[in-house]
GROMACS .gro file of C-alpha atoms in nm:
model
  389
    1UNK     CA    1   0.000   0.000   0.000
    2UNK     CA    2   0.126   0.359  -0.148
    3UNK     CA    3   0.107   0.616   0.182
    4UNK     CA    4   0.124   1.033   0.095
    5UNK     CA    5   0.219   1.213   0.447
    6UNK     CA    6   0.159   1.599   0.284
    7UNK     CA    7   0.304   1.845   0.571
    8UNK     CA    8   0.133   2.215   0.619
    9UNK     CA    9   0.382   2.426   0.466
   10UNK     CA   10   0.515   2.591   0.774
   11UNK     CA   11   0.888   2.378   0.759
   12UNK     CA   12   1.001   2.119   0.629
   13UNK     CA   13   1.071   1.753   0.747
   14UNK     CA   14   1.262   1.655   0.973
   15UNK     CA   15   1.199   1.949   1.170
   16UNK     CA   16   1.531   2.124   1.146
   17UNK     CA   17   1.376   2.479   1.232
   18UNK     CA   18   1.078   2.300   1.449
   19UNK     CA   19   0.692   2.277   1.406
   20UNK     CA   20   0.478   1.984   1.606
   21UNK     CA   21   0.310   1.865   1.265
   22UNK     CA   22   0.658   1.832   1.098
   23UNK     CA   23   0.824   1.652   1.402
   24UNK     CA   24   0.465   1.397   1.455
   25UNK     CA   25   0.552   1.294   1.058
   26UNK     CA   26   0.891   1.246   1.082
   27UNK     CA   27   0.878   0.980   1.391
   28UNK     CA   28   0.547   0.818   1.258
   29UNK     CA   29   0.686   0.762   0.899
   30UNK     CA   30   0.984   0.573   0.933
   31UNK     CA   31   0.775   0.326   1.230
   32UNK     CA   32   0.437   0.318   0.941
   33UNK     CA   33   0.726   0.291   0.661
   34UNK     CA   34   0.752  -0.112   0.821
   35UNK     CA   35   0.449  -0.186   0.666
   36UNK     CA   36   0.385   0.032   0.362
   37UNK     CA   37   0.569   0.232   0.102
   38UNK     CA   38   0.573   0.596   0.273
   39UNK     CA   39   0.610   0.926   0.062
   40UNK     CA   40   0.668   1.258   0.260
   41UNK     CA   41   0.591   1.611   0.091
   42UNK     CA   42   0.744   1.912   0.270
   43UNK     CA   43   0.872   2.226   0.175
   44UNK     CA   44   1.226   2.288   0.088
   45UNK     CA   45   1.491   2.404   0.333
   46UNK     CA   46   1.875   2.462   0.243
   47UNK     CA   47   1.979   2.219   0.488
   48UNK     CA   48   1.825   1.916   0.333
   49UNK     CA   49   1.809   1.788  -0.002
   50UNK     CA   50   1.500   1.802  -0.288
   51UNK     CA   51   1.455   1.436  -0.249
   52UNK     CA   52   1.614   1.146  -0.025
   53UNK     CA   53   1.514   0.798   0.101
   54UNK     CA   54   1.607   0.724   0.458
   55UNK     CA   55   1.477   0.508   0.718
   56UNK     CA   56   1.270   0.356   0.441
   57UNK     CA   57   1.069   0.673   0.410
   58UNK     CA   58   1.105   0.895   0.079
   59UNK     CA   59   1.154   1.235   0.107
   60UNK     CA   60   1.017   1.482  -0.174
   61UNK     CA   61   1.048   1.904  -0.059
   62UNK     CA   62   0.920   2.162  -0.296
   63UNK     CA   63   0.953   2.549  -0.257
   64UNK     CA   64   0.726   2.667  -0.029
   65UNK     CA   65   0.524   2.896  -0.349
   66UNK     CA   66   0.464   2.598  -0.564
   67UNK     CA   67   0.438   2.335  -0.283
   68UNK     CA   68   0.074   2.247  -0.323
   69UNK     CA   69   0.095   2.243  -0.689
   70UNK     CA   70   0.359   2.035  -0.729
   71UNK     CA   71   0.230   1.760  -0.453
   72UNK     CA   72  -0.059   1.761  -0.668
   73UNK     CA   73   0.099   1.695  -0.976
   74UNK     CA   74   0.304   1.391  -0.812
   75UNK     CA   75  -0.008   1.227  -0.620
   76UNK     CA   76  -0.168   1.209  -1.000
   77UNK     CA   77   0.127   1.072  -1.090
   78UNK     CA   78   0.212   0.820  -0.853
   79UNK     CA   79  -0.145   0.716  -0.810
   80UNK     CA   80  -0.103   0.665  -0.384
   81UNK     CA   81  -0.365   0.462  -0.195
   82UNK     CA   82  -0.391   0.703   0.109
   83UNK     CA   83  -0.313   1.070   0.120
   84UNK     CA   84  -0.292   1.174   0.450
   85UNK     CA   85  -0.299   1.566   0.456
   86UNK     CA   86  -0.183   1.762   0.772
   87UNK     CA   87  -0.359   2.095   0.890
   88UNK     CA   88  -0.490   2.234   0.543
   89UNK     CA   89  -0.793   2.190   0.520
   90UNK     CA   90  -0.825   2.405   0.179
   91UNK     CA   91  -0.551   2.097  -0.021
   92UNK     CA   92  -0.826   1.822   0.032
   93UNK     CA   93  -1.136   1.936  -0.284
   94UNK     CA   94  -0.854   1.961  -0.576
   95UNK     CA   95  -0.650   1.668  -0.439
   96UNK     CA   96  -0.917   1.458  -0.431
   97UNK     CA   97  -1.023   1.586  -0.826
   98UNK     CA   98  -0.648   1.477  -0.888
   99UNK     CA   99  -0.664   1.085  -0.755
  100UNK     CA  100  -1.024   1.053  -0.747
  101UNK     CA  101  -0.991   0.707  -0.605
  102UNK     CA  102  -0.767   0.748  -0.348
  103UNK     CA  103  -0.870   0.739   0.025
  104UNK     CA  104  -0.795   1.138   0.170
  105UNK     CA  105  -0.728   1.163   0.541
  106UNK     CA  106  -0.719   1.523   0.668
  107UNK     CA  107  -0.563   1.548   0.996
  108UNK     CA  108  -0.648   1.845   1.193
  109UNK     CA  109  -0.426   2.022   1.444
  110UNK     CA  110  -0.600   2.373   1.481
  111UNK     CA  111  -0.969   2.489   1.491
  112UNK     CA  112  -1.118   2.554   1.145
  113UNK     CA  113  -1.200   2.912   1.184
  114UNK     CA  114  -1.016   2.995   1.465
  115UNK     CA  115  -0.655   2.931   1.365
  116UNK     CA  116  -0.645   2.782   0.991
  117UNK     CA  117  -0.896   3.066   0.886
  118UNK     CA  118  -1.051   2.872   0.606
  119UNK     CA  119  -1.352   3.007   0.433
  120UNK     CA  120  -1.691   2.762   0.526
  121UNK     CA  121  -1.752   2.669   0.131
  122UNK     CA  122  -1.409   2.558   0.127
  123UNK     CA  123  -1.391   2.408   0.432
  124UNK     CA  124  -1.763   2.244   0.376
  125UNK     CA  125  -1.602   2.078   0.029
  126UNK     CA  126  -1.279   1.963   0.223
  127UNK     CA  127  -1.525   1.774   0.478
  128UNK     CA  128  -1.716   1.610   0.238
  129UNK     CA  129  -1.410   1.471   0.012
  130UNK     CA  130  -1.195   1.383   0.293
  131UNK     CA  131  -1.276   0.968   0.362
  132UNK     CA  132  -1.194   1.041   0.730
  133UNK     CA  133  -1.059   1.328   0.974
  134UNK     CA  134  -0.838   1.302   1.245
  135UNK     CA  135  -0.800   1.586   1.537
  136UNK     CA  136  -0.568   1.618   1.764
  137UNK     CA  137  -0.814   1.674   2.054
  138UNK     CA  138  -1.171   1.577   2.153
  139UNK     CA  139  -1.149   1.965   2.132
  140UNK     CA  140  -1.075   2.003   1.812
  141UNK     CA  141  -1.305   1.728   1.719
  142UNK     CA  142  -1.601   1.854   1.884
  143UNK     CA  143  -1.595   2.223   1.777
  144UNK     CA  144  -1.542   2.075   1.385
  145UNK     CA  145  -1.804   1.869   1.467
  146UNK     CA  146  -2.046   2.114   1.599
  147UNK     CA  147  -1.944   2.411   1.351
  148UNK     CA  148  -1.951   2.158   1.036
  149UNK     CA  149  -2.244   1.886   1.081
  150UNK     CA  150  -2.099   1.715   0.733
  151UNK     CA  151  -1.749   1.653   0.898
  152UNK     CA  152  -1.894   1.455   1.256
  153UNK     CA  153  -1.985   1.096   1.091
  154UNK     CA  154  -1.604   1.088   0.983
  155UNK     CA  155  -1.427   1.265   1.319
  156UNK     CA  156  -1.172   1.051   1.483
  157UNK     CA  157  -0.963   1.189   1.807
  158UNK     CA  158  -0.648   1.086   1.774
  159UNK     CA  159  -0.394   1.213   2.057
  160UNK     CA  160  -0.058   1.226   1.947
  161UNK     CA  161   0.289   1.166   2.162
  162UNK     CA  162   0.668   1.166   2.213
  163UNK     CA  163   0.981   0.914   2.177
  164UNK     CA  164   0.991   0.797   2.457
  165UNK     CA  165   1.352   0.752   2.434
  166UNK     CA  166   1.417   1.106   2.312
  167UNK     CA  167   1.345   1.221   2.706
  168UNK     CA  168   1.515   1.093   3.016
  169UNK     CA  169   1.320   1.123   3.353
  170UNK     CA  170   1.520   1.403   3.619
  171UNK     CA  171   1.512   1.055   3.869
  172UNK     CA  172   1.729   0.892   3.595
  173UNK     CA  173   2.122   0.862   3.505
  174UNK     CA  174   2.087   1.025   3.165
  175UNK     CA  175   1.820   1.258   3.270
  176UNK     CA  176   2.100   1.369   3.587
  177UNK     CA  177   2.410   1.440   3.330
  178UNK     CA  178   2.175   1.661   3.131
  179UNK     CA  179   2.043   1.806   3.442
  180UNK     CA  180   2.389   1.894   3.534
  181UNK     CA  181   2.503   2.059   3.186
  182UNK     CA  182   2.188   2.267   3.138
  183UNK     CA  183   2.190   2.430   3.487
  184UNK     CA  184   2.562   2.475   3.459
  185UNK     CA  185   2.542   2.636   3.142
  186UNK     CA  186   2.279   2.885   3.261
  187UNK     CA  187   2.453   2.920   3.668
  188UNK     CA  188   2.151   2.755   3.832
  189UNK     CA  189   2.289   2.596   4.135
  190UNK     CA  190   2.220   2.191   4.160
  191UNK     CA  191   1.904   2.293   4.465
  192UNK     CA  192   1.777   2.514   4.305
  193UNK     CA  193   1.365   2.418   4.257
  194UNK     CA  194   1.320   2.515   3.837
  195UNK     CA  195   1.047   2.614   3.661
  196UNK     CA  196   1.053   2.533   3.323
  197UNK     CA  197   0.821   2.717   3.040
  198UNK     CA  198   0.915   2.593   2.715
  199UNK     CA  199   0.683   2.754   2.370
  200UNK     CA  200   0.667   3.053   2.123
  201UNK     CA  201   0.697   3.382   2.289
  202UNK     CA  202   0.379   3.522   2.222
  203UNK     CA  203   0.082   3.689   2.463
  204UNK     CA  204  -0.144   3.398   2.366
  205UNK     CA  205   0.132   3.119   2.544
  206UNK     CA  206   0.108   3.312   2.820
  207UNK     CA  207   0.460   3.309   2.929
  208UNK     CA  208   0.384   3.653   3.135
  209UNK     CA  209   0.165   3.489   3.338
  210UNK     CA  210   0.425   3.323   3.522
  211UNK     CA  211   0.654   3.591   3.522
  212UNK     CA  212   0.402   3.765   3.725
  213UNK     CA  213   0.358   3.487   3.958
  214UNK     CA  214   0.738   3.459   4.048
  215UNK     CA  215   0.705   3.751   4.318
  216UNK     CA  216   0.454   3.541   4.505
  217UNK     CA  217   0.648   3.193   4.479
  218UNK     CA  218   0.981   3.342   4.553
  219UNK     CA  219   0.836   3.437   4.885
  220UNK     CA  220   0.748   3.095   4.956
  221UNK     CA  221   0.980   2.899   4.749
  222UNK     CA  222   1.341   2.976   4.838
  223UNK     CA  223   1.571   3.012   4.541
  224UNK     CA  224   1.300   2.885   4.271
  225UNK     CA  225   1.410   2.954   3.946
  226UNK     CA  226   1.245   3.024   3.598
  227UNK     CA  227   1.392   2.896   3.292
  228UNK     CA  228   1.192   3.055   2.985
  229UNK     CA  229   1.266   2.831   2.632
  230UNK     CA  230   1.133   2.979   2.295
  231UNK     CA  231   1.157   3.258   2.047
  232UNK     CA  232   0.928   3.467   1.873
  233UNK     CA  233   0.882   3.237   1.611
  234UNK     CA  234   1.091   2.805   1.515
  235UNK     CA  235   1.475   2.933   1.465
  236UNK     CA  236   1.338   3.286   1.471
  237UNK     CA  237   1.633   3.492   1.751
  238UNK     CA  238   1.487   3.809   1.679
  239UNK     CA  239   1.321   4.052   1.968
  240UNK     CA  240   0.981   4.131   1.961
  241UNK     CA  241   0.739   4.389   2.191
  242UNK     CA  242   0.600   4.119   2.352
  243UNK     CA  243   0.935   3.947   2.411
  244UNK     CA  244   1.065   4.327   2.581
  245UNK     CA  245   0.751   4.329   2.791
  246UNK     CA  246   0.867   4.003   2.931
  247UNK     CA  247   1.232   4.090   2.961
  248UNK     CA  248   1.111   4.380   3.147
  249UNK     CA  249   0.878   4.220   3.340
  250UNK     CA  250   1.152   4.000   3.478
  251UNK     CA  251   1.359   4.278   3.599
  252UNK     CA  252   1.235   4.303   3.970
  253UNK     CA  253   1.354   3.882   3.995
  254UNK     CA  254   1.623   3.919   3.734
  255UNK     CA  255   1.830   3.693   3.935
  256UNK     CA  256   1.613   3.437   3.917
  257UNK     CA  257   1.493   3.439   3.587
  258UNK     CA  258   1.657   3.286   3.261
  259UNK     CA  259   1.596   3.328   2.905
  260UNK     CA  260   1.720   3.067   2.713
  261UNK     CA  261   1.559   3.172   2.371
  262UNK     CA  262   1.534   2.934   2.085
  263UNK     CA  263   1.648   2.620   2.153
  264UNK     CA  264   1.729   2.357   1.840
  265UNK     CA  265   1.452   2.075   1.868
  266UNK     CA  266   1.695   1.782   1.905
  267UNK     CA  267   1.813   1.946   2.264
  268UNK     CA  268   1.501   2.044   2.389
  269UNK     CA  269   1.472   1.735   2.615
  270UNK     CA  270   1.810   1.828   2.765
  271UNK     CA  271   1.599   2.111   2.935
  272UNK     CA  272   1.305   1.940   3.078
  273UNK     CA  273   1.544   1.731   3.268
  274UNK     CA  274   1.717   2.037   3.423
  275UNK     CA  275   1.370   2.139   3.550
  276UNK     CA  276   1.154   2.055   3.848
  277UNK     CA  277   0.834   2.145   3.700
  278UNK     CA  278   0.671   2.303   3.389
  279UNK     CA  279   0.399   2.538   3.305
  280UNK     CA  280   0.190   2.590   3.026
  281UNK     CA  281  -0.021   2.915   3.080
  282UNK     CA  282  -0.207   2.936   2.752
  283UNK     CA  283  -0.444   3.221   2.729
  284UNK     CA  284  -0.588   3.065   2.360
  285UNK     CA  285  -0.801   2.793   2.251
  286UNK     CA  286  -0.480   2.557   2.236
  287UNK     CA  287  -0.567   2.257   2.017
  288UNK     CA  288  -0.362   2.026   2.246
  289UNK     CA  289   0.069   2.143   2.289
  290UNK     CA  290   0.301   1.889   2.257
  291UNK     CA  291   0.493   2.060   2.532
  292UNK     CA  292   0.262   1.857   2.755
  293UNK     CA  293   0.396   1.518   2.630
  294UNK     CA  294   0.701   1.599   2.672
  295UNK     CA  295   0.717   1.730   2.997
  296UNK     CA  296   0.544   1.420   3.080
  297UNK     CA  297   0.827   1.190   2.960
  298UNK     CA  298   1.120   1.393   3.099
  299UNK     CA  299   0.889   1.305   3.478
  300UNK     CA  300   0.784   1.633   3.515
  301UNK     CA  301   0.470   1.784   3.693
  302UNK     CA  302   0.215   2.019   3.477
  303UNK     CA  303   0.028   2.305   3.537
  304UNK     CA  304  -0.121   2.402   3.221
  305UNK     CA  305  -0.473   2.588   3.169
  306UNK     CA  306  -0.837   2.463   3.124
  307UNK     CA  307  -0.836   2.599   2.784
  308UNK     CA  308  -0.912   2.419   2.462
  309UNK     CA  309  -0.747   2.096   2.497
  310UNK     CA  310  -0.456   2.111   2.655
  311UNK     CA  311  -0.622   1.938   2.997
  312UNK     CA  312  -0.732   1.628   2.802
  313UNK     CA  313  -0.376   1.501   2.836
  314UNK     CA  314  -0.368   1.602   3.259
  315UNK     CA  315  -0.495   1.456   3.511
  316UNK     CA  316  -0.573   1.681   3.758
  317UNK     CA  317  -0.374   1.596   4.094
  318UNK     CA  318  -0.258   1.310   3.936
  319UNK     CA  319   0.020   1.382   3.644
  320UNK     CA  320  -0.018   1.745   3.726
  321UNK     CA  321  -0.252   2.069   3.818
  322UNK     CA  322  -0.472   2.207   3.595
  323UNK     CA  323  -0.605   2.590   3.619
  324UNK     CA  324  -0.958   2.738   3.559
  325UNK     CA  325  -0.834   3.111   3.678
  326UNK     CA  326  -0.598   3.092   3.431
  327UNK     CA  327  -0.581   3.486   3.360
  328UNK     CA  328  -0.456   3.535   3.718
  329UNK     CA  329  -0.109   3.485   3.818
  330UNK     CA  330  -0.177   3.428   4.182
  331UNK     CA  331  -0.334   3.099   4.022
  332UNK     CA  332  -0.039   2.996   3.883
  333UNK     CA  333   0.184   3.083   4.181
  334UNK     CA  334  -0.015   2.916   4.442
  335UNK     CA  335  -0.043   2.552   4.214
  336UNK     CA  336   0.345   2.596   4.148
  337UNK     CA  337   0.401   2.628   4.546
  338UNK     CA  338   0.221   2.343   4.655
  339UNK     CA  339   0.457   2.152   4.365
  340UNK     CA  340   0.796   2.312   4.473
  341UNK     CA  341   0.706   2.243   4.865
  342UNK     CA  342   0.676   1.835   4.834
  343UNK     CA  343   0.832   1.706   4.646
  344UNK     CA  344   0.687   1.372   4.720
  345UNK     CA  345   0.416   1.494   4.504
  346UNK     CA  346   0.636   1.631   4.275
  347UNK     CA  347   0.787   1.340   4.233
  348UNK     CA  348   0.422   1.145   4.199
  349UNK     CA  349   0.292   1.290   3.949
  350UNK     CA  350   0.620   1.300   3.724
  351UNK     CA  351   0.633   0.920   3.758
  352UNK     CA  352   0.241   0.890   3.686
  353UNK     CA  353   0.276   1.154   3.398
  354UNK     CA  354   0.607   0.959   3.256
  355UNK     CA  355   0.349   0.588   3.260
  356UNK     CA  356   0.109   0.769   3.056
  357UNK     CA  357   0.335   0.846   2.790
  358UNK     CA  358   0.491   0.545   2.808
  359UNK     CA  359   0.154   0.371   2.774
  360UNK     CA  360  -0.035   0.589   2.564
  361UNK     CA  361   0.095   0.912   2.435
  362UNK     CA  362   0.395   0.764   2.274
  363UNK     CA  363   0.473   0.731   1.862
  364UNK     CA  364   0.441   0.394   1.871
  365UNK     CA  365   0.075   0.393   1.951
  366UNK     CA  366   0.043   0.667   1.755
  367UNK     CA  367   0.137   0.482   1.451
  368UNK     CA  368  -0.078   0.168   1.553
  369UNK     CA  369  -0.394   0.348   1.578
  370UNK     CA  370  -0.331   0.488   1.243
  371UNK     CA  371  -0.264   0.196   1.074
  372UNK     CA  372  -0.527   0.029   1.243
  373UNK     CA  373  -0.752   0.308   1.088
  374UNK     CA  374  -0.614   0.305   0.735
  375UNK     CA  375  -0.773  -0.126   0.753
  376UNK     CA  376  -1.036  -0.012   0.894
  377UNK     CA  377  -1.075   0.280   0.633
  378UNK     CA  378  -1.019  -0.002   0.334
  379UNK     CA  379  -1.228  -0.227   0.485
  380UNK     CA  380  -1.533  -0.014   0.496
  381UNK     CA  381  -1.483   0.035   0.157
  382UNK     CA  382  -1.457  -0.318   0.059
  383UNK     CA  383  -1.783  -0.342   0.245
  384UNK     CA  384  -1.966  -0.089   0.079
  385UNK     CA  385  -1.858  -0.225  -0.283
  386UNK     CA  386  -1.966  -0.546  -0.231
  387UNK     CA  387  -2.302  -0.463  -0.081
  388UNK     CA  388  -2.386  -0.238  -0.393
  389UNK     CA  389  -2.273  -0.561  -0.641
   0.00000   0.00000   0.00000
């Protein structure tokens, strides 16, 4: 069986300047790649070549202004059985008039409106074409569901994960070495309780929520530390208002507060083991961060918000704390101090959070369900020929 993986055109694959979607299809292809023939589309990036096989996976990257054209000229070609398209919505009415037999996935990592901003006619077509839709959330799935009646029949959650083996838990002999080369690059002292935040720098992440709860936990956590990981924009170094207002913002504590800016993908793990617990403030309707996966692996605690989907993935008191006030810093401070003061607890829920990635939110899985879909998908189909002959 012919599989199309067709990335958004945000970066390419592998993720060498970062993006969720591009980093879920580069872990997922080589693992589905044991089964079928696997095709990647992405867009182009000086770093990598046009086209390359590796892993078993093929590689094809297009400049970014004639990516969808191009993809669809290939798909006619090559005549694939399943096109799985990632995030656009708009690519699904004129592939399917390209390779009117094959079976179109669309999986969907943003709301419809929202986010991806995609007019309701076009969107409306892209439902109906698309054989089946995958979402990243119950979220995601239920607001496409209630906004576009013809997509609901064909809705399937599908939670995404981590490599396991990309993270190492802060309890473990890996995890410590990074641990100790992360703090001592950045001068935090080996005690010191660290608060990790890890995401774009942008008012909807939140990031200055935190910031304006470390007066109230530094009063009650002695020498707690914030470590702030993330740029403007993937690869992106530049300054921004927003990133001032937090720079400034962090003033009053400077002592105690780090920014780390962007940090290259394949390191990022290196930092959640130097922390003690992470936060995820989002102020938006977050489809469902990845940040929460892998905080989870690297045995972390969570506080994240009650917004969009983001607490489908934690448990509250279990794997982590999840906030309703989630505009007020106070919130944030008092859930982090109850964290940073036992560490028992700490330590609970980063062992409960790492067993539900290792058990569920992990790539493996991910690729099981899919594949398990795609039969599923074929087997309908089968069904519904025979019962018309």
């Amino acid at each position: 069986m012919k599989i199309a993986l067709i990335c958004s055109d945000r970066g390419p694959a592998p993720p060498v300047k970062g993006g969720a979607i591009q980093l879920l299809i580069s872990k997922i292809a080589p693992l589905l790649a044991k089964t079928y023939e696997v095709t990647v589309f992405s867009v182009t990036d000086p770093s990598l070549p046009d086209t390359e096989c590796t892993n078993g996976v093929c590689f094809e990257r297009y400049d970014k202004d004639q990516f969808f054209q191009q993809v669809c000229e290939r798909v006619k070609q090559v005549q694939f059985d399943v096109i799985q398209v990632y995030n656009r919505p708009g690519y699904i009415p004129l592939i399917r008039e390209a390779v009117p037999r094959s079976k179109i996935i669309l999986s969907l990592h943003n709301l419809v409106y929202n986010t991806l901003k995609v007019e309701r006619s076009l969107a409306e077509a892209a439902f109906r074409e698309a054989d089946w839709i995958f979402t990243v959330s119950r979220f995601i799935a239920e607001d496409t569901a209630e906004k576009f009646p013809v997509a609901s029949a064909k809705i399937q959650p599908l939670y995404t994960g981590v490599d396991l083996d990309d993270y190492s838990s802060i309890w473990s002999k890996r995890g410590r070495k990074w641990r100790n080369k992360i703090r001592s690059l950045y001068n935090l002292d080996s005690k010191d309780p660290v608060i990790l935040f890890v995401g774009r720098l942008v008012p909807d992440k939140g990031c200055h929520l935190i910031l304006g709860a470390m007066n109230e936990i530094l009063k009650n956590v002695k020498h707690a530390k914030l470590l702030i990981v993330g740029s403007k924009w993937y690869a992106d170094k530049s300054t921004s208002k927003y990133i001032e207002r937090l720079k400034k913002l962090a003033r009053e504590h400077e002592h105690s507060i780090v920014f780390a800016s962007y940090v290259p993908v394949e390191e990022i793990p290196k930092y959640y083991a130097a922390a003690d617990l992470f936060i995820c403030p989002s102020q938006w309707k977050e489809p469902l961060a990845r940040v929460h996966y892998e905080a989870m692996a690297a045995g972390l605690p969570v506080i994240t918000t009650s917004r969009g989907g983001n607490h489908e993935v934690v448990r509250n008191g279990k794997n982590g704390i999840v906030i309703d006030d989630y505009k007020n810093p106070a919130a944030f401070a008092a859930a982090s101090i109850d964290i940073l003061n036992d560490p028992d607890k700490a330590i609970a829920m980063g062992k409960a959070g790492r067993k539900d990635v290792k058990n569920i939110y992990n790539f493996d899985r991910v690729t099981s369900d899919i594949a398990l879909l795609y039969t599923k998908l074929f087997e309908s189909s089968e069904q519904g020929t025979n019962s018309s002959s």
